[in-house]
Amino acid sequence: MSTQYLFVFAQVHDEFRIPELESIAELHGFSIKFPDSPEDKKTARPFMVLGLESEEHARILSERCILIKYICEFYARGKTYEELHRENRLRAHQWHKYAADTSFKFMVTAFNHTIPQWRQKDVVEGFAYMDFQGKIDMKNPEIILTCFEEYRDKHGTTRAKDEGDGEFEEVWFGRLIEVGMARSLVKKFDVKKRVYYGNTSMEAEMSLLMANQTLASPGKLIYDPFIGTGSMAYTTAHFGAFVYGSDIDGRQMRGKVKPPGIIRAAAQYGIANRIMDLCTFDVTQNPWRCGGLFDAIVTDPPYGVRAGAKRLGRKNERPTREGPPPVHAPRPDDQPYIPPTRPYELSELARDLVLLARYMLKPRGRLVFFLPTVTEEYKEVDVEAMLCEGMELVANSLQDFGSWGRRLITIRKTTAENYPPPTFDPAHAVTENVASHIPAHKDFREKYFQGFKKGDTEEADQDSEKQG
């Protein structure tokens, strides 16, 4: 039988909450009962009552989930304090065992509001019927009773300090189980404090969320095929995983001094021994000779805003040479040959990434990556069209930037069947409907620098249709 717990979330990245909870629950082998009511499941609110089989499960979630601020044993909720007290009395069997001799204190706070000190005292005195006989201990109490008032968002309005005090939408009450311990990792992995980073480094909070989606844990092997400056490597390695990284441009991984920048930053976090290796190669010309190696693939592929994706090849094919082949002569400056590269269009890259994951992942392994999309053009089929046999969508969470956004896509390998390595042929579509459907992320770079002008997008679509 499950017990109800009140979860209080940080009011950021709200679409990522439920996927993160489900991922950590799957990692540790337990289930979560979510609210039946759509209203109670809305992620726009910071409060949610969830069912768990044990208090230990609540502690596991608080230790690992980045978006959790507090977890409390749930006692009551109400639109008014009268309604809350009525429900709290009905749940006396949950808190009565603490009344006799348990030291305690109250924590009274609010979301979108600051409760004045005098009213906090009135709120506490309103619970006098609970008749707690234990010592009031403000420093080290055995239990903390929590009361949260939820107010409408009033940001951007001018008002007196205490204006609207007491006009809350709902009030929640419970016993504090745990403060969200993983929130401190956001500061630990702050990019500004890192010894090595670049202009494409992923922010700490998002890197941690991505690591949780991979189910990173001790002994797992995780691969980043576009590792860049290593943002996802540090967070996944922090949770115990071993990391292998590659990039077509080795300068991103190395930096300008020795040892390589990623290794220096990993040493800063005490996880340098979990970076297995860093290699320079084009993922479309990779050295892998067998599949089923990795527990997860996590990456933030370049999509052309700060840096564009590249693959080996020439933009324009050379004309056919007539006559005998030229005689090789060593270069006088003894410089190494640098092969030419050409752009790697985002929709092609995304489809290839899914095929690569199917080949390289172990059964039930996960592919986690960001996909930028144009807000007005995005449709669910954009993501569905990337899937192939043996791969299923687990989560699709939006980080909204207005006219565009990026979606954290989590895909699971559902089969133990061995598949051939991908051909990385631009003419090869993963599914039959890719050719007929133009996804919102196709030619994203051009759309971004055009300012997502609708007319330009429609013209580009018409041109693509004519070419098809």
GROMACS .gro file of C-alpha atoms in nm:
model
  468
    1MET     CA    1   0.000   0.000   0.000
    2SER     CA    2   0.140   0.337  -0.099
    3THR     CA    3   0.171   0.642   0.125
    4GLN     CA    4   0.107   0.994  -0.003
    5TYR     CA    5   0.398   1.238  -0.009
    6LEU     CA    6   0.395   1.609  -0.086
    7PHE     CA    7   0.664   1.704  -0.338
    8VAL     CA    8   0.773   2.068  -0.361
    9PHE     CA    9   0.964   2.143  -0.681
   10ALA     CA   10   1.195   2.420  -0.793
   11GLN     CA   11   0.991   2.630  -1.033
   12VAL     CA   12   1.220   2.577  -1.331
   13HIS     CA   13   1.214   2.332  -1.623
   14ASP     CA   14   0.869   2.211  -1.517
   15GLU     CA   15   0.828   1.979  -1.819
   16PHE     CA   16   1.134   1.784  -1.703
   17ARG     CA   17   0.995   1.692  -1.357
   18ILE     CA   18   0.791   1.383  -1.432
   19PRO     CA   19   1.047   1.227  -1.672
   20GLU     CA   20   1.318   1.277  -1.409
   21LEU     CA   21   1.107   1.118  -1.134
   22GLU     CA   22   1.019   0.822  -1.356
   23SER     CA   23   1.382   0.773  -1.459
   24ILE     CA   24   1.518   0.762  -1.104
   25ALA     CA   25   1.234   0.534  -0.995
   26GLU     CA   26   1.318   0.298  -1.286
   27LEU     CA   27   1.688   0.310  -1.195
   28HIS     CA   28   1.612   0.198  -0.837
   29GLY     CA   29   1.335  -0.044  -0.924
   30PHE     CA   30   1.025   0.110  -0.767
   31SER     CA   31   0.710   0.276  -0.896
   32ILE     CA   32   0.543   0.613  -0.835
   33LYS     CA   33   0.168   0.667  -0.824
   34PHE     CA   34   0.085   0.996  -0.994
   35PRO     CA   35  -0.239   1.192  -0.933
   36ASP     CA   36  -0.545   1.082  -1.128
   37SER     CA   37  -0.672   1.438  -1.167
   38PRO     CA   38  -0.517   1.636  -1.458
   39GLU     CA   39  -0.537   1.949  -1.241
   40ASP     CA   40  -0.324   1.788  -0.969
   41LYS     CA   41  -0.073   1.664  -1.227
   42LYS     CA   42  -0.011   2.010  -1.376
   43THR     CA   43   0.360   2.087  -1.373
   44ALA     CA   44   0.298   2.463  -1.378
   45ARG     CA   45   0.241   2.440  -1.001
   46PRO     CA   46   0.530   2.366  -0.763
   47PHE     CA   47   0.329   2.117  -0.551
   48MET     CA   48   0.231   1.760  -0.633
   49VAL     CA   49   0.109   1.472  -0.413
   50LEU     CA   50   0.259   1.138  -0.519
   51GLY     CA   51   0.223   0.785  -0.386
   52LEU     CA   52   0.531   0.586  -0.278
   53GLU     CA   53   0.564   0.246  -0.116
   54SER     CA   54   0.815   0.358   0.148
   55GLU     CA   55   0.983   0.660   0.300
   56GLU     CA   56   1.315   0.523   0.177
   57HIS     CA   57   1.197   0.574  -0.181
   58ALA     CA   58   1.127   0.940  -0.100
   59ARG     CA   59   1.482   0.978   0.031
   60ILE     CA   60   1.627   0.817  -0.284
   61LEU     CA   61   1.438   1.066  -0.503
   62SER     CA   62   1.550   1.363  -0.292
   63GLU     CA   63   1.914   1.253  -0.315
   64ARG     CA   64   1.913   1.224  -0.694
   65CYS     CA   65   1.640   1.442  -0.852
   66ILE     CA   66   1.770   1.789  -0.939
   67LEU     CA   67   1.428   1.960  -0.943
   68ILE     CA   68   1.308   1.855  -0.593
   69LYS     CA   69   1.325   2.114  -0.313
   70TYR     CA   70   1.132   1.932  -0.037
   71ILE     CA   71   0.955   1.601   0.018
   72CYS     CA   72   0.702   1.581   0.302
   73GLU     CA   73   0.470   1.315   0.434
   74PHE     CA   74   0.137   1.454   0.318
   75TYR     CA   75  -0.125   1.532   0.585
   76ALA     CA   76  -0.373   1.781   0.440
   77ARG     CA   77  -0.454   2.048   0.184
   78GLY     CA   78  -0.731   2.304   0.146
   79LYS     CA   79  -0.850   2.624  -0.014
   80THR     CA   80  -0.881   2.769   0.337
   81TYR     CA   81  -0.723   2.688   0.672
   82GLU     CA   82  -1.062   2.565   0.797
   83GLU     CA   83  -1.069   2.308   0.517
   84LEU     CA   84  -0.707   2.211   0.581
   85HIS     CA   85  -0.762   2.163   0.957
   86ARG     CA   86  -1.071   1.953   0.889
   87GLU     CA   87  -0.875   1.718   0.663
   88ASN     CA   88  -0.577   1.715   0.902
   89ARG     CA   89  -0.798   1.596   1.189
   90LEU     CA   90  -0.917   1.306   0.972
   91ARG     CA   91  -0.553   1.204   0.925
   92ALA     CA   92  -0.467   1.211   1.296
   93HIS     CA   93  -0.351   0.848   1.278
   94GLN     CA   94  -0.051   0.968   1.072
   95TRP     CA   95   0.077   1.236   1.311
   96HIS     CA   96  -0.064   1.135   1.650
   97LYS     CA   97   0.238   0.911   1.726
   98TYR     CA   98   0.459   1.221   1.737
   99ALA     CA   99   0.239   1.422   1.975
  100ALA     CA  100   0.349   1.280   2.311
  101ASP     CA  101   0.723   1.340   2.342
  102THR     CA  102   0.875   1.429   2.002
  103SER     CA  103   1.071   1.754   1.969
  104PHE     CA  104   0.943   1.961   1.679
  105LYS     CA  105   0.925   2.293   1.501
  106PHE     CA  106   0.702   2.451   1.236
  107MET     CA  107   0.812   2.586   0.899
  108VAL     CA  108   0.557   2.825   0.747
  109THR     CA  109   0.637   2.959   0.401
  110ALA     CA  110   0.475   3.049   0.071
  111PHE     CA  111   0.522   3.029  -0.305
  112ASN     CA  112   0.508   3.369  -0.487
  113HIS     CA  113   0.468   3.552  -0.155
  114THR     CA  114   0.643   3.633   0.174
  115ILE     CA  115   0.433   3.570   0.487
  116PRO     CA  116   0.487   3.833   0.758
  117GLN     CA  117   0.626   3.711   1.091
  118TRP     CA  118   0.313   3.791   1.293
  119ARG     CA  119   0.092   3.581   1.066
  120GLN     CA  120   0.335   3.290   1.067
  121LYS     CA  121   0.279   3.280   1.444
  122ASP     CA  122  -0.101   3.285   1.393
  123VAL     CA  123  -0.075   2.995   1.147
  124VAL     CA  124   0.127   2.788   1.393
  125GLU     CA  125  -0.117   2.856   1.677
  126GLY     CA  126  -0.399   2.737   1.453
  127PHE     CA  127  -0.260   2.382   1.486
  128ALA     CA  128  -0.294   2.385   1.868
  129TYR     CA  129  -0.552   2.101   1.848
  130MET     CA  130  -0.271   1.862   1.748
  131ASP     CA  131  -0.159   1.893   2.114
  132PHE     CA  132   0.210   1.829   2.064
  133GLN     CA  133   0.367   1.788   2.410
  134GLY     CA  134   0.729   1.754   2.300
  135LYS     CA  135   0.996   2.021   2.320
  136ILE     CA  136   0.998   2.305   2.066
  137ASP     CA  137   1.348   2.285   1.923
  138MET     CA  138   1.434   2.540   1.654
  139LYS     CA  139   1.784   2.401   1.587
  140ASN     CA  140   1.769   2.020   1.591
  141PRO     CA  141   1.408   1.902   1.613
  142GLU     CA  142   1.316   1.538   1.560
  143ILE     CA  143   1.043   1.639   1.316
  144ILE     CA  144   0.960   1.953   1.116
  145LEU     CA  145   0.595   2.027   1.039
  146THR     CA  146   0.564   2.222   0.715
  147CYS     CA  147   0.293   2.455   0.592
  148PHE     CA  148   0.307   2.592   0.235
  149GLU     CA  149   0.076   2.861   0.098
  150GLU     CA  150   0.041   2.884  -0.281
  151TYR     CA  151  -0.023   3.226  -0.438
  152ARG     CA  152  -0.082   3.341  -0.794
  153ASP     CA  153   0.222   3.473  -0.981
  154LYS     CA  154   0.233   3.852  -0.931
  155HIS     CA  155   0.570   3.922  -1.087
  156GLY     CA  156   0.582   4.241  -1.290
  157THR     CA  157   0.320   4.421  -1.078
  158THR     CA  158   0.377   4.701  -0.829
  159ARG     CA  159   0.229   4.631  -0.485
  160ALA     CA  160   0.281   4.691  -0.115
  161LYS     CA  161   0.499   4.444   0.072
  162ASP     CA  162   0.216   4.253   0.244
  163GLU     CA  163  -0.053   4.320  -0.016
  164GLY     CA  164  -0.265   4.012  -0.078
  165ASP     CA  165  -0.136   3.834   0.232
  166GLY     CA  166  -0.366   3.544   0.318
  167GLU     CA  167  -0.529   3.544  -0.028
  168PHE     CA  168  -0.367   3.217  -0.127
  169GLU     CA  169  -0.510   2.970  -0.379
  170GLU     CA  170  -0.432   2.662  -0.172
  171VAL     CA  171  -0.245   2.564   0.143
  172TRP     CA  172  -0.055   2.237   0.203
  173PHE     CA  173   0.054   2.069   0.528
  174GLY     CA  174   0.281   1.777   0.612
  175ARG     CA  175   0.593   1.645   0.789
  176LEU     CA  176   0.928   1.718   0.628
  177ILE     CA  177   1.103   1.400   0.516
  178GLU     CA  178   1.398   1.542   0.325
  179VAL     CA  179   1.531   1.859   0.169
  180GLY     CA  180   1.628   1.810  -0.196
  181MET     CA  181   1.998   1.731  -0.162
  182ALA     CA  182   2.072   1.714  -0.536
  183ARG     CA  183   1.997   2.086  -0.583
  184SER     CA  184   2.343   2.169  -0.447
  185LEU     CA  185   2.499   1.995  -0.748
  186VAL     CA  186   2.383   2.284  -0.969
  187LYS     CA  187   2.634   2.509  -0.792
  188LYS     CA  188   2.905   2.243  -0.787
  189PHE     CA  189   2.894   2.203  -1.166
  190ASP     CA  190   2.843   2.574  -1.240
  191VAL     CA  191   3.013   2.638  -1.576
  192LYS     CA  192   3.156   2.972  -1.455
  193LYS     CA  193   3.353   2.791  -1.182
  194ARG     CA  194   3.489   2.524  -1.417
  195VAL     CA  195   3.857   2.529  -1.512
  196TYR     CA  196   3.776   2.445  -1.873
  197TYR     CA  197   3.470   2.538  -2.073
  198GLY     CA  198   3.368   2.683  -2.409
  199ASN     CA  199   3.091   2.888  -2.565
  200THR     CA  200   2.890   2.570  -2.632
  201SER     CA  201   2.918   2.425  -2.279
  202MET     CA  202   2.583   2.307  -2.143
  203GLU     CA  203   2.455   2.477  -1.826
  204ALA     CA  204   2.494   2.271  -1.509
  205GLU     CA  205   2.126   2.215  -1.428
  206MET     CA  206   2.048   2.082  -1.773
  207SER     CA  207   2.357   1.860  -1.777
  208LEU     CA  208   2.242   1.704  -1.450
  209LEU     CA  209   1.891   1.646  -1.585
  210MET     CA  210   2.038   1.478  -1.892
  211ALA     CA  211   2.256   1.257  -1.670
  212ASN     CA  212   1.948   1.144  -1.478
  213GLN     CA  213   1.771   1.056  -1.803
  214THR     CA  214   2.061   0.825  -1.895
  215LEU     CA  215   2.013   0.633  -1.565
  216ALA     CA  216   2.383   0.693  -1.494
  217SER     CA  217   2.508   0.482  -1.203
  218PRO     CA  218   2.827   0.300  -1.093
  219GLY     CA  219   2.963   0.055  -1.348
  220LYS     CA  220   2.765   0.182  -1.648
  221LEU     CA  221   2.941   0.283  -1.970
  222ILE     CA  222   2.816   0.600  -2.140
  223TYR     CA  223   2.919   0.754  -2.473
  224ASP     CA  224   2.902   1.113  -2.598
  225PRO     CA  225   2.965   1.128  -2.975
  226PHE     CA  226   2.971   1.512  -2.978
  227ILE     CA  227   3.148   1.562  -2.646
  228GLY     CA  228   3.285   1.911  -2.715
  229THR     CA  229   3.404   2.052  -2.382
  230GLY     CA  230   3.256   1.763  -2.184
  231SER     CA  231   2.959   1.907  -1.994
  232MET     CA  232   2.761   1.580  -1.992
  233ALA     CA  233   3.071   1.373  -1.915
  234TYR     CA  234   3.120   1.539  -1.574
  235THR     CA  235   2.766   1.490  -1.449
  236THR     CA  236   2.727   1.131  -1.568
  237ALA     CA  237   3.068   1.042  -1.421
  238HIS     CA  238   2.968   1.210  -1.094
  239PHE     CA  239   2.688   0.953  -1.061
  240GLY     CA  240   2.941   0.672  -1.105
  241ALA     CA  241   2.934   0.598  -1.479
  242PHE     CA  242   3.242   0.556  -1.700
  243VAL     CA  243   3.246   0.793  -1.997
  244TYR     CA  244   3.387   0.762  -2.348
  245GLY     CA  245   3.384   1.072  -2.567
  246SER     CA  246   3.457   1.163  -2.926
  247ASP     CA  247   3.437   1.470  -3.149
  248ILE     CA  248   3.528   1.555  -3.506
  249ASP     CA  249   3.727   1.855  -3.374
  250GLY     CA  250   3.985   1.745  -3.119
  251ARG     CA  251   4.063   2.106  -3.028
  252GLN     CA  252   3.734   2.127  -2.838
  253MET     CA  253   3.837   1.840  -2.612
  254ARG     CA  254   4.203   1.936  -2.572
  255GLY     CA  255   4.211   2.308  -2.526
  256LYS     CA  256   4.542   2.493  -2.561
  257VAL     CA  257   4.745   2.346  -2.273
  258LYS     CA  258   4.816   2.000  -2.137
  259PRO     CA  259   4.664   1.786  -1.999
  260PRO     CA  260   4.349   1.801  -2.218
  261GLY     CA  261   4.085   2.048  -2.098
  262ILE     CA  262   3.821   1.781  -2.032
  263ILE     CA  263   4.066   1.584  -1.814
  264ARG     CA  264   4.156   1.899  -1.618
  265ALA     CA  265   3.791   1.981  -1.554
  266ALA     CA  266   3.718   1.618  -1.462
  267ALA     CA  267   4.005   1.628  -1.211
  268GLN     CA  268   3.848   1.939  -1.060
  269TYR     CA  269   3.537   1.730  -0.984
  270GLY     CA  270   3.736   1.425  -0.871
  271ILE     CA  271   3.617   1.202  -1.155
  272ALA     CA  272   3.912   1.203  -1.397
  273ASN     CA  273   3.955   0.827  -1.349
  274ARG     CA  274   3.605   0.774  -1.496
  275ILE     CA  275   3.688   0.938  -1.829
  276MET     CA  276   3.789   0.625  -2.019
  277ASP     CA  277   3.917   0.791  -2.335
  278LEU     CA  278   3.869   1.084  -2.571
  279CYS     CA  279   3.909   1.030  -2.946
  280THR     CA  280   3.898   1.252  -3.252
  281PHE     CA  281   3.689   1.110  -3.534
  282ASP     CA  282   3.384   1.180  -3.745
  283VAL     CA  283   3.092   0.984  -3.601
  284THR     CA  284   2.984   0.895  -3.956
  285GLN     CA  285   3.330   0.737  -4.014
  286ASN     CA  286   3.358   0.581  -3.669
  287PRO     CA  287   3.597   0.301  -3.567
  288TRP     CA  288   3.337   0.085  -3.391
  289ARG     CA  289   3.354  -0.274  -3.510
  290CYS     CA  290   3.083  -0.421  -3.288
  291GLY     CA  291   2.761  -0.293  -3.130
  292GLY     CA  292   2.590  -0.336  -2.796
  293LEU     CA  293   2.872  -0.165  -2.603
  294PHE     CA  294   2.708   0.121  -2.417
  295ASP     CA  295   2.442   0.152  -2.147
  296ALA     CA  296   2.354   0.502  -2.270
  297ILE     CA  297   2.443   0.762  -2.531
  298VAL     CA  298   2.405   1.123  -2.422
  299THR     CA  299   2.487   1.427  -2.634
  300ASP     CA  300   2.402   1.781  -2.732
  301PRO     CA  301   2.464   1.773  -3.106
  302PRO     CA  302   2.574   2.105  -3.261
  303TYR     CA  303   2.291   2.266  -3.453
  304GLY     CA  304   2.457   2.571  -3.604
  305VAL     CA  305   2.376   2.858  -3.367
  306ARG     CA  306   2.712   2.871  -3.190
  307ALA     CA  307   2.877   2.587  -3.377
  308GLY     CA  308   2.756   2.382  -3.671
  309ALA     CA  309   2.771   2.006  -3.707
  310LYS     CA  310   3.031   1.880  -3.954
  311ARG     CA  311   3.106   1.551  -4.125
  312LEU     CA  312   3.394   1.449  -4.351
  313GLY     CA  313   3.350   1.527  -4.718
  314ARG     CA  314   3.352   1.815  -4.962
  315LYS     CA  315   3.071   2.063  -5.007
  316ASN     CA  316   3.114   2.039  -5.383
  317GLU     CA  317   3.239   1.732  -5.563
  318ARG     CA  318   3.566   1.775  -5.749
  319PRO     CA  319   3.551   1.753  -6.131
  320THR     CA  320   3.667   1.425  -6.280
  321ARG     CA  321   4.043   1.433  -6.336
  322GLU     CA  322   4.168   1.324  -6.675
  323GLY     CA  323   4.501   1.157  -6.735
  324PRO     CA  324   4.725   0.966  -6.495
  325PRO     CA  325   4.690   1.021  -6.115
  326PRO     CA  326   4.924   1.283  -5.969
  327VAL     CA  327   5.247   1.170  -5.810
  328HIS     CA  328   5.243   1.206  -5.432
  329ALA     CA  329   5.498   1.453  -5.298
  330PRO     CA  330   5.560   1.531  -4.930
  331ARG     CA  331   5.453   1.875  -4.814
  332PRO     CA  332   5.751   2.106  -4.757
  333ASP     CA  333   5.617   2.234  -4.423
  334ASP     CA  334   5.562   1.874  -4.295
  335GLN     CA  335   5.213   1.960  -4.176
  336PRO     CA  336   4.956   1.680  -4.129
  337TYR     CA  337   4.677   1.643  -4.379
  338ILE     CA  338   4.349   1.790  -4.255
  339PRO     CA  339   4.057   1.633  -4.439
  340PRO     CA  340   3.783   1.864  -4.570
  341THR     CA  341   3.447   1.875  -4.393
  342ARG     CA  342   3.096   1.966  -4.500
  343PRO     CA  343   2.782   2.064  -4.303
  344TYR     CA  344   2.584   1.787  -4.133
  345GLU     CA  345   2.218   1.886  -4.165
  346LEU     CA  346   2.034   1.854  -3.831
  347SER     CA  347   1.745   1.632  -3.942
  348GLU     CA  348   1.993   1.392  -4.104
  349LEU     CA  349   2.207   1.396  -3.791
  350ALA     CA  350   1.910   1.321  -3.564
  351ARG     CA  351   1.797   1.024  -3.776
  352ASP     CA  352   2.153   0.889  -3.792
  353LEU     CA  353   2.191   0.929  -3.416
  354VAL     CA  354   1.888   0.704  -3.354
  355LEU     CA  355   2.030   0.437  -3.587
  356LEU     CA  356   2.374   0.463  -3.426
  357ALA     CA  357   2.213   0.423  -3.082
  358ARG     CA  358   2.023   0.113  -3.194
  359TYR     CA  359   2.355  -0.038  -3.305
  360MET     CA  360   2.572   0.074  -3.010
  361LEU     CA  361   2.334   0.041  -2.711
  362LYS     CA  362   2.274  -0.260  -2.493
  363PRO     CA  363   1.911  -0.379  -2.464
  364ARG     CA  364   1.707  -0.120  -2.269
  365GLY     CA  365   1.988   0.130  -2.311
  366ARG     CA  366   1.893   0.494  -2.358
  367LEU     CA  367   1.968   0.766  -2.610
  368VAL     CA  368   1.937   1.116  -2.458
  369PHE     CA  369   1.990   1.426  -2.673
  370PHE     CA  370   1.868   1.777  -2.736
  371LEU     CA  371   1.671   1.860  -3.049
  372PRO     CA  372   1.607   2.228  -3.135
  373THR     CA  373   1.271   2.302  -3.296
  374VAL     CA  374   1.075   2.598  -3.428
  375THR     CA  375   0.785   2.654  -3.189
  376GLU     CA  376   0.514   2.734  -3.446
  377GLU     CA  377   0.614   2.451  -3.679
  378TYR     CA  378   0.674   2.169  -3.431
  379LYS     CA  379   0.451   1.861  -3.447
  380GLU     CA  380   0.474   1.534  -3.256
  381VAL     CA  381   0.543   1.350  -3.581
  382ASP     CA  382   0.879   1.535  -3.597
  383VAL     CA  383   1.008   1.307  -3.323
  384GLU     CA  384   0.803   1.000  -3.415
  385ALA     CA  385   0.950   1.007  -3.766
  386MET     CA  386   1.301   0.964  -3.623
  387LEU     CA  387   1.215   0.637  -3.449
  388CYS     CA  388   1.293   0.303  -3.605
  389GLU     CA  389   1.225  -0.062  -3.530
  390GLY     CA  390   1.357  -0.153  -3.184
  391MET     CA  391   1.352   0.204  -3.048
  392GLU     CA  392   1.073   0.370  -2.846
  393LEU     CA  393   1.019   0.722  -2.714
  394VAL     CA  394   1.043   0.753  -2.335
  395ALA     CA  395   1.027   1.129  -2.280
  396ASN     CA  396   1.006   1.455  -2.476
  397SER     CA  397   1.053   1.769  -2.261
  398LEU     CA  398   1.061   2.126  -2.391
  399GLN     CA  399   1.293   2.405  -2.281
  400ASP     CA  400   1.105   2.702  -2.426
  401PHE     CA  401   1.290   3.007  -2.561
  402GLY     CA  402   0.989   3.170  -2.728
  403SER     CA  403   1.001   3.145  -3.108
  404TRP     CA  404   1.216   2.834  -3.073
  405GLY     CA  405   1.295   2.578  -2.810
  406ARG     CA  406   1.500   2.269  -2.758
  407ARG     CA  407   1.352   1.933  -2.666
  408LEU     CA  408   1.527   1.679  -2.450
  409ILE     CA  409   1.450   1.353  -2.626
  410THR     CA  410   1.490   1.021  -2.441
  411ILE     CA  411   1.467   0.704  -2.651
  412ARG     CA  412   1.500   0.346  -2.525
  413LYS     CA  413   1.628   0.042  -2.712
  414THR     CA  414   1.359  -0.223  -2.671
  415THR     CA  415   1.517  -0.514  -2.853
  416ALA     CA  416   1.802  -0.761  -2.800
  417GLU     CA  417   1.829  -0.821  -3.174
  418ASN     CA  418   2.157  -0.733  -3.345
  419TYR     CA  419   2.132  -0.468  -3.615
  420PRO     CA  420   2.393  -0.367  -3.874
  421PRO     CA  421   2.581  -0.041  -3.825
  422PRO     CA  422   2.418   0.265  -3.983
  423THR     CA  423   2.530   0.365  -4.331
  424PHE     CA  424   2.502   0.741  -4.261
  425ASP     CA  425   2.375   0.782  -4.615
  426PRO     CA  426   2.175   1.108  -4.647
  427ALA     CA  427   1.948   0.937  -4.899
  428HIS     CA  428   1.855   0.666  -4.647
  429ALA     CA  429   1.548   0.745  -4.437
  430VAL     CA  430   1.482   0.573  -4.104
  431THR     CA  431   1.112   0.545  -4.173
  432GLU     CA  432   0.902   0.569  -4.485
  433ASN     CA  433   0.725   0.887  -4.372
  434VAL     CA  434   1.041   1.096  -4.321
  435ALA     CA  435   1.064   1.191  -4.688
  436SER     CA  436   0.703   1.309  -4.699
  437HIS     CA  437   0.717   1.501  -4.371
  438ILE     CA  438   0.945   1.802  -4.325
  439PRO     CA  439   1.030   1.827  -3.952
  440ALA     CA  440   1.049   2.162  -3.774
  441HIS     CA  441   1.418   2.106  -3.702
  442LYS     CA  442   1.517   2.066  -4.067
  443ASP     CA  443   1.752   2.347  -4.177
  444PHE     CA  444   1.726   2.487  -3.824
  445ARG     CA  445   2.039   2.699  -3.857
  446GLU     CA  446   1.903   2.889  -4.158
  447LYS     CA  447   1.567   2.942  -3.988
  448TYR     CA  448   1.738   3.070  -3.672
  449PHE     CA  449   1.943   3.334  -3.850
  450GLN     CA  450   1.642   3.438  -4.058
  451GLY     CA  451   1.460   3.509  -3.733
  452PHE     CA  452   1.205   3.230  -3.795
  453LYS     CA  453   1.022   3.438  -4.054
  454LYS     CA  454   0.715   3.244  -4.157
  455GLY     CA  455   0.733   3.351  -4.519
  456ASP     CA  456   1.091   3.234  -4.557
  457THR     CA  457   1.004   2.903  -4.393
  458GLU     CA  458   0.712   2.843  -4.628
  459GLU     CA  459   0.928   2.925  -4.932
  460ALA     CA  460   1.194   2.683  -4.809
  461ASP     CA  461   0.929   2.411  -4.761
  462GLN     CA  462   0.795   2.469  -5.113
  463ASP     CA  463   1.147   2.447  -5.257
  464SER     CA  464   1.203   2.120  -5.070
  465GLU     CA  465   0.876   1.979  -5.204
  466LYS     CA  466   0.971   2.074  -5.563
  467GLN     CA  467   1.311   1.912  -5.524
  468GLY     CA  468   1.145   1.599  -5.380
   0.00000   0.00000   0.00000
